[in-house]
Short mmCIF file of C-alpha atoms in Angstrom, two decimals:
data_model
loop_
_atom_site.label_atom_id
_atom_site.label_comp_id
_atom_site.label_asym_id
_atom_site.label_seq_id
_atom_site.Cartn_x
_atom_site.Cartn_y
_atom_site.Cartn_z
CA UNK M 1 -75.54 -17.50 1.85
CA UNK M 2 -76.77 -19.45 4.82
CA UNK M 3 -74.83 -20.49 7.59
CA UNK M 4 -74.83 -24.26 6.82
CA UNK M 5 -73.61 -23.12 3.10
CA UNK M 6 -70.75 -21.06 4.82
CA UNK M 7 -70.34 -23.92 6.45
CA UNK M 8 -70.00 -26.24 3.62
CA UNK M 9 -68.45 -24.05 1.43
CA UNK M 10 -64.82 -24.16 4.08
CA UNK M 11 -65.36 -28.08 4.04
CA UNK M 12 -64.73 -28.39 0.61
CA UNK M 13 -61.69 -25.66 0.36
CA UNK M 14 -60.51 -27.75 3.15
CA UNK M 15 -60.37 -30.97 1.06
CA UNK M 16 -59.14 -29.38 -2.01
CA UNK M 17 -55.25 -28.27 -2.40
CA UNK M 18 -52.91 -28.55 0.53
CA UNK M 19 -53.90 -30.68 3.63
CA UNK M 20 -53.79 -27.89 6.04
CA UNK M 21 -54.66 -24.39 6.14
CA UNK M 22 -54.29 -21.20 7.26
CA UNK M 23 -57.56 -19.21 9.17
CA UNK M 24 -56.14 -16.53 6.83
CA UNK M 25 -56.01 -18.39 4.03
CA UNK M 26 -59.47 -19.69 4.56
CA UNK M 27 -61.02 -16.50 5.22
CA UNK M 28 -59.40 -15.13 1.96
CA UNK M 29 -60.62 -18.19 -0.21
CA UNK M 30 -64.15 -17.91 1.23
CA UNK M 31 -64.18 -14.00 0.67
CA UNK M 32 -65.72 -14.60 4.67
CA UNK M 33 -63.97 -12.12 7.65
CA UNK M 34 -61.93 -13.97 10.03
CA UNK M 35 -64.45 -13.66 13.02
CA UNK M 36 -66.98 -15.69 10.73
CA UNK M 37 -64.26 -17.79 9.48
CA UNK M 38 -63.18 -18.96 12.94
CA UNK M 39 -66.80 -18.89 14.36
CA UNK M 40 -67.76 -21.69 11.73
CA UNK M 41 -64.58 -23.84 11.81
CA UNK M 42 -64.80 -23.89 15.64
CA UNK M 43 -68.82 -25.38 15.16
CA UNK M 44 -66.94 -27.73 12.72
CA UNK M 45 -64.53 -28.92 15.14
CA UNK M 46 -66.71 -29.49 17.71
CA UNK M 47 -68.68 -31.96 15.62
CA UNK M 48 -65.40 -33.48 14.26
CA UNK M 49 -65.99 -32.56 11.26
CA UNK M 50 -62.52 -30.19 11.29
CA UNK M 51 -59.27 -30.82 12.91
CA UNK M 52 -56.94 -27.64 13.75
CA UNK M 53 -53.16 -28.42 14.40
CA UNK M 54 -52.14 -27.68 17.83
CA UNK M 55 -48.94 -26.95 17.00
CA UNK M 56 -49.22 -24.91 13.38
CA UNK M 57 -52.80 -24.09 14.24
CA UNK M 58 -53.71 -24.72 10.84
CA UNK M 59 -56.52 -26.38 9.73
CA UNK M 60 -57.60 -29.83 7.97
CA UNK M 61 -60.73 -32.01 7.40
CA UNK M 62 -61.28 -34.24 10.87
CA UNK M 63 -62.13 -37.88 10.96
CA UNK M 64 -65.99 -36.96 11.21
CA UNK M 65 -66.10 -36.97 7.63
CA UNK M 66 -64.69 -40.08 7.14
CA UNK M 67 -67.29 -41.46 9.96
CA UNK M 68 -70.20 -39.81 7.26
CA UNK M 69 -69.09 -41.27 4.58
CA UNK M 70 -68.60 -44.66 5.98
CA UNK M 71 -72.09 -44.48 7.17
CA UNK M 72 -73.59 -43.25 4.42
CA UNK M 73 -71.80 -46.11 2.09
CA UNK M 74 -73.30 -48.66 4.91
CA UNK M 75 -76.78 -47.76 4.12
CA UNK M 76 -76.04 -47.35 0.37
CA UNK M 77 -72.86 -48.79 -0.78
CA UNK M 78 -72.58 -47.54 -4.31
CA UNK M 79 -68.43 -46.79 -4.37
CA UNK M 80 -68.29 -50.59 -2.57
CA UNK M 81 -70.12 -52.27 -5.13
CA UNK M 82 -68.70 -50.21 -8.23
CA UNK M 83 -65.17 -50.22 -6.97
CA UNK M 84 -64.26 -53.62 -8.32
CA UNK M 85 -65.69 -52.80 -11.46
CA UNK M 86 -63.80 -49.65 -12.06
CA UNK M 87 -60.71 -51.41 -11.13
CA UNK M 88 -61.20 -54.25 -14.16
CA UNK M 89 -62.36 -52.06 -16.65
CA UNK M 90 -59.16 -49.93 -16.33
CA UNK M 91 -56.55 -52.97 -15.96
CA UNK M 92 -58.88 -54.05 -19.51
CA UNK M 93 -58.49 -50.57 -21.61
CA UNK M 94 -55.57 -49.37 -19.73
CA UNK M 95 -56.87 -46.08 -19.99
CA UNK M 96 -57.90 -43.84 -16.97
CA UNK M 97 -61.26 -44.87 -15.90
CA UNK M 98 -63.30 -42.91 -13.22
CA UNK M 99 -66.77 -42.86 -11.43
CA UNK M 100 -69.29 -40.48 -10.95
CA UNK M 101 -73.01 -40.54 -8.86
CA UNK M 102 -75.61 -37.79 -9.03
CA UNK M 103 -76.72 -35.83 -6.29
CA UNK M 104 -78.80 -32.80 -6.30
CA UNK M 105 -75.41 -30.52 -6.91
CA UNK M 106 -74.41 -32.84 -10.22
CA UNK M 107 -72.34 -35.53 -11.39
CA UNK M 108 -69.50 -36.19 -8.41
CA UNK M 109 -66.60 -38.08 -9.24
CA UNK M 110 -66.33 -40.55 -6.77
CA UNK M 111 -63.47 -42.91 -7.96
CA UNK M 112 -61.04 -42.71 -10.32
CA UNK M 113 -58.03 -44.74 -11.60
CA UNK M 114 -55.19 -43.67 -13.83
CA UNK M 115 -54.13 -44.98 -16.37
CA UNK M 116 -50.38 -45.67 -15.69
CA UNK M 117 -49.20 -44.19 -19.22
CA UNK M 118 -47.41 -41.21 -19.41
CA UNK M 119 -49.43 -39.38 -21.26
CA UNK M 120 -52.55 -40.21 -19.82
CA UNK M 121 -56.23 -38.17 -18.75
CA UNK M 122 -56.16 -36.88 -15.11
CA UNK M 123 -59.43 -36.34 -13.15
CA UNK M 124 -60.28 -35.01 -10.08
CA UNK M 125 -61.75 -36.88 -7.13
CA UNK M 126 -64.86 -34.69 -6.40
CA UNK M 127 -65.23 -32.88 -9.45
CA UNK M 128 -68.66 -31.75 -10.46
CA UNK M 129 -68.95 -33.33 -14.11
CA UNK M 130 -70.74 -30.76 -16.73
CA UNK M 131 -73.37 -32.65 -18.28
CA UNK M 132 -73.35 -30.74 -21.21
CA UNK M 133 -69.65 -31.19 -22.19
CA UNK M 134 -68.41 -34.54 -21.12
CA UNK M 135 -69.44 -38.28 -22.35
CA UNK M 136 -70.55 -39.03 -18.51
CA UNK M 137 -72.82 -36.11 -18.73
CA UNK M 138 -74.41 -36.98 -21.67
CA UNK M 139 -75.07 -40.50 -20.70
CA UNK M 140 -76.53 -39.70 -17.58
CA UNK M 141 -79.23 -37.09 -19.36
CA UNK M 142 -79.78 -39.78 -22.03
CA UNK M 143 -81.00 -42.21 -19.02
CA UNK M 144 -82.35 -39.43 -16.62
CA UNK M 145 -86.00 -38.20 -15.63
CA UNK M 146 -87.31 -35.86 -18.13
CA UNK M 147 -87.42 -32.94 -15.49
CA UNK M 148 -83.92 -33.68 -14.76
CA UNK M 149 -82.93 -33.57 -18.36
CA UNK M 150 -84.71 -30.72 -19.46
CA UNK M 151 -83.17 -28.62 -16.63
CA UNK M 152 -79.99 -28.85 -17.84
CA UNK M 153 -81.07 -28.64 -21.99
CA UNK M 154 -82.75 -25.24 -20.26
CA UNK M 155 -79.39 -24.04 -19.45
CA UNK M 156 -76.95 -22.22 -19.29
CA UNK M 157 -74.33 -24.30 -21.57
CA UNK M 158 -70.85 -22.72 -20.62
CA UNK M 159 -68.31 -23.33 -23.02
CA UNK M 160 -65.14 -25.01 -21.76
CA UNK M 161 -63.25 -25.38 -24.78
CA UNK M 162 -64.17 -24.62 -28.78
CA UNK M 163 -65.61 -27.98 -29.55
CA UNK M 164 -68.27 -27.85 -26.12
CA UNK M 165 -71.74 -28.41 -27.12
CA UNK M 166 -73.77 -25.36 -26.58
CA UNK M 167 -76.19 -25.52 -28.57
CA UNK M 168 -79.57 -27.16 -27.24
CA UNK M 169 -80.69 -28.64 -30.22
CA UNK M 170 -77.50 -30.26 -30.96
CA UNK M 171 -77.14 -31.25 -27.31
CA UNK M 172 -80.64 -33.15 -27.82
CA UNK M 173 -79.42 -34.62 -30.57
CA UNK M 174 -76.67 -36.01 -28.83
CA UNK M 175 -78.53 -37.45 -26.06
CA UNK M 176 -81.21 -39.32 -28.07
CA UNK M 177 -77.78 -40.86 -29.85
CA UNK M 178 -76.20 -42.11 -26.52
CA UNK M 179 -80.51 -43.44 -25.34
CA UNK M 180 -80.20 -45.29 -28.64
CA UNK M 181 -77.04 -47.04 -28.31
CA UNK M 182 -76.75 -47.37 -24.50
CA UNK M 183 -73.67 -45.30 -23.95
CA UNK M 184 -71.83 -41.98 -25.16
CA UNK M 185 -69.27 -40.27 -26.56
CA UNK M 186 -67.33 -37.39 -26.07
CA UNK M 187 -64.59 -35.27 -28.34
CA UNK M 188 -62.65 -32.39 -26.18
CA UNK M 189 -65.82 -30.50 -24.65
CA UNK M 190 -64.38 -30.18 -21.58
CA UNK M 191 -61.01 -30.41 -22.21
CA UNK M 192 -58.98 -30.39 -25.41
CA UNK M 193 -56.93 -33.70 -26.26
CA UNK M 194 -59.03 -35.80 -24.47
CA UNK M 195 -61.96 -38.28 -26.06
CA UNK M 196 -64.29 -40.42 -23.32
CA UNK M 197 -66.71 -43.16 -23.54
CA UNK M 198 -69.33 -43.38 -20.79
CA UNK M 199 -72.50 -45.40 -20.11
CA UNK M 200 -75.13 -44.71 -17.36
CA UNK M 201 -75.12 -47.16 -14.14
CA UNK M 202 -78.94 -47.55 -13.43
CA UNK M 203 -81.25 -47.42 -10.31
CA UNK M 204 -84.05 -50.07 -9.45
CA UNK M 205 -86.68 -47.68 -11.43
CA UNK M 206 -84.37 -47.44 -14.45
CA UNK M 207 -83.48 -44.21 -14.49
CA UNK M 208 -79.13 -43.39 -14.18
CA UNK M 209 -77.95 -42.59 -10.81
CA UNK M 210 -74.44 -41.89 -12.26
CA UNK M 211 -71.97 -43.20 -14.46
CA UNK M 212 -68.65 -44.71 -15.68
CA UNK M 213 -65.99 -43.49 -17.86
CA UNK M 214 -63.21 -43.88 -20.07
CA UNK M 215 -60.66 -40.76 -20.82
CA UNK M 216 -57.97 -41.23 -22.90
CA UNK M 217 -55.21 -38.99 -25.30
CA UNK M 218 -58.04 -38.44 -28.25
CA UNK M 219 -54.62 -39.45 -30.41
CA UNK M 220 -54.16 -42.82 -28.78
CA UNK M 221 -57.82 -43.48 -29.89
CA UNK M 222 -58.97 -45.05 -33.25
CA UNK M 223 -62.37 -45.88 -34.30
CA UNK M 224 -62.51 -49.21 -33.42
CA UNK M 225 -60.99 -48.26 -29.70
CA UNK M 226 -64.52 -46.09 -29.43
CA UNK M 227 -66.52 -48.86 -30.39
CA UNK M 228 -64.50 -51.65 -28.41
CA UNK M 229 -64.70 -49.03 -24.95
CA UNK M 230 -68.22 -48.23 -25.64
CA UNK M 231 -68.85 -52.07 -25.32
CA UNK M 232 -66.87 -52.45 -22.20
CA UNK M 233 -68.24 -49.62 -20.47
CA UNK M 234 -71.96 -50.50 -21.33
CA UNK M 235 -71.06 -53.88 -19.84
CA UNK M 236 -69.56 -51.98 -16.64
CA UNK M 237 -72.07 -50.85 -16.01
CA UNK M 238 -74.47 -53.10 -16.43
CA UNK M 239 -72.17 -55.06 -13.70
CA UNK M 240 -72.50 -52.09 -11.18
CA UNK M 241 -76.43 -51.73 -11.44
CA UNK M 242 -76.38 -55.52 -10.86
CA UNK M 243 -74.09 -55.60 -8.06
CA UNK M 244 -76.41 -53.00 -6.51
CA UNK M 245 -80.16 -53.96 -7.36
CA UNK M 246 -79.99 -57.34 -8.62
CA UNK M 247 -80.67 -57.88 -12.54
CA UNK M 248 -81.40 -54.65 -13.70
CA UNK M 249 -84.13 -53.57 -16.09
CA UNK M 250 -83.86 -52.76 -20.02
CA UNK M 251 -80.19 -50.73 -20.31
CA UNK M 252 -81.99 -48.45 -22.47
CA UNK M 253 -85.35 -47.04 -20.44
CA UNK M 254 -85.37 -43.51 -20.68
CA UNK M 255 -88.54 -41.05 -19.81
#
């Protein structure tokens, strides 16, 4: 593993469970020794990307990242854009709704709203979506390049729960469903109890460069509900590609 992966790798087990950590804890996590540990969170800090405690000497994610991020939605402002979006189609369903944009690592969740039922779908912000088990993954490989797309019907297809595709064929079968009707569904593949509806957001050139989602209790969810969220989300994100590029071209290009 390269230094800049070492690297990366303590950002993100610094902004996932508690706010601040231990070096110990870190080191453990990271299966790193504490010399490398602290040699690569003291780089961090010095770029602001890390913030250690001078008190409790532990360790949290500094304002640099924030500073990135802002930047980075200046010159590209997909979560600004979508947000609004995201926020309407869950007041509509009333069913947790959540974002996700593609990157060379996946399908990141980027924004997600609950639904403020009790027994509701919880996502994670940041969670790499599997595009072989979940309605947002599907969509997005129904809408993708081909060399995109056949990377991931290549596999591996890990099973998640008993009713994950992992089977290529079917997967491909799958995919050409959601290319045909502009959006996609998806029964417990990644986890059990829970049915989504997703449709791809698309770039200038067509192609998806993520997606939005529905998750709800698969027993709150009739027929009709599929068909009635499979409109709204289509028409989400047909809003969000707008909001971004202008009037988008055909909803259903695909390589």
């Amino acid at each position: 593993m390269s230094t800049v992966a070492k690297a990366v790798s303590l950002l993100e087990m610094l902004g996932s469970g508690a706010p601040e950590t231990a070096l110990a804890d870190l080191a453990r996590r990271a299966g790193f020794d504490k010399a490398t540990t602290r040699r690569l969170l003291v780089s961090l800090i010095a770029h602001g990307l890390v913030e250690q405690d001078e008190t409790t000497r532990l360790y949290r994610l500094g304002a640099g990242i924030a500073r990135l991020a802002l930047m980075r939605e200046a010159q590209f402002p997909f979560l600004r854009m979508a947000a609004p979006v995201v926020e309407a189609l869950a007041a509509e369903t009333g069913e947790t709704v959540h974002l996700s944009e593609y990157s060379k690592r996946g399908l990141i969740t980027v924004q997600v709203i609950e639904s403020a039922k009790a027994n509701r779908v919880s996502v994670q912000l940041g969670d790499v979506v599997p595009m072989h088990a979940t309605a947002s993954g599907i969509a997005f490989l129904a809408f993708t390049e081909e060399r995109i797309r056949e990377g991931v019907l290549a596999g591996p297809l890990p099973a998640f729960t008993p009713h994950t595709i992992a089977d290529m064929e079917i997967l491909v079968e799958h995919v050409a469903a959601a290319r045909a009707r502009g959006h996609s569904t998806g029964s417990q593949g990644y986890e059990e109890g829970v049915l989504s509806v997703a449709a791809p957001i698309l770039g200038a050139d067509g192609f998806a460069i993520g997606t939005i989602a529905i998750a709800a209790p698969r027993v709150r969810i009739h027929k009709g509900d599929i068909e009635r969220h499979g409109a709204s989300v289509a028409a989400a994100a047909r809003e969000i590609g707008e909001r971004l590029f202008g009037r988008q071209p055909g909803q259903k290009r695909a390589s």
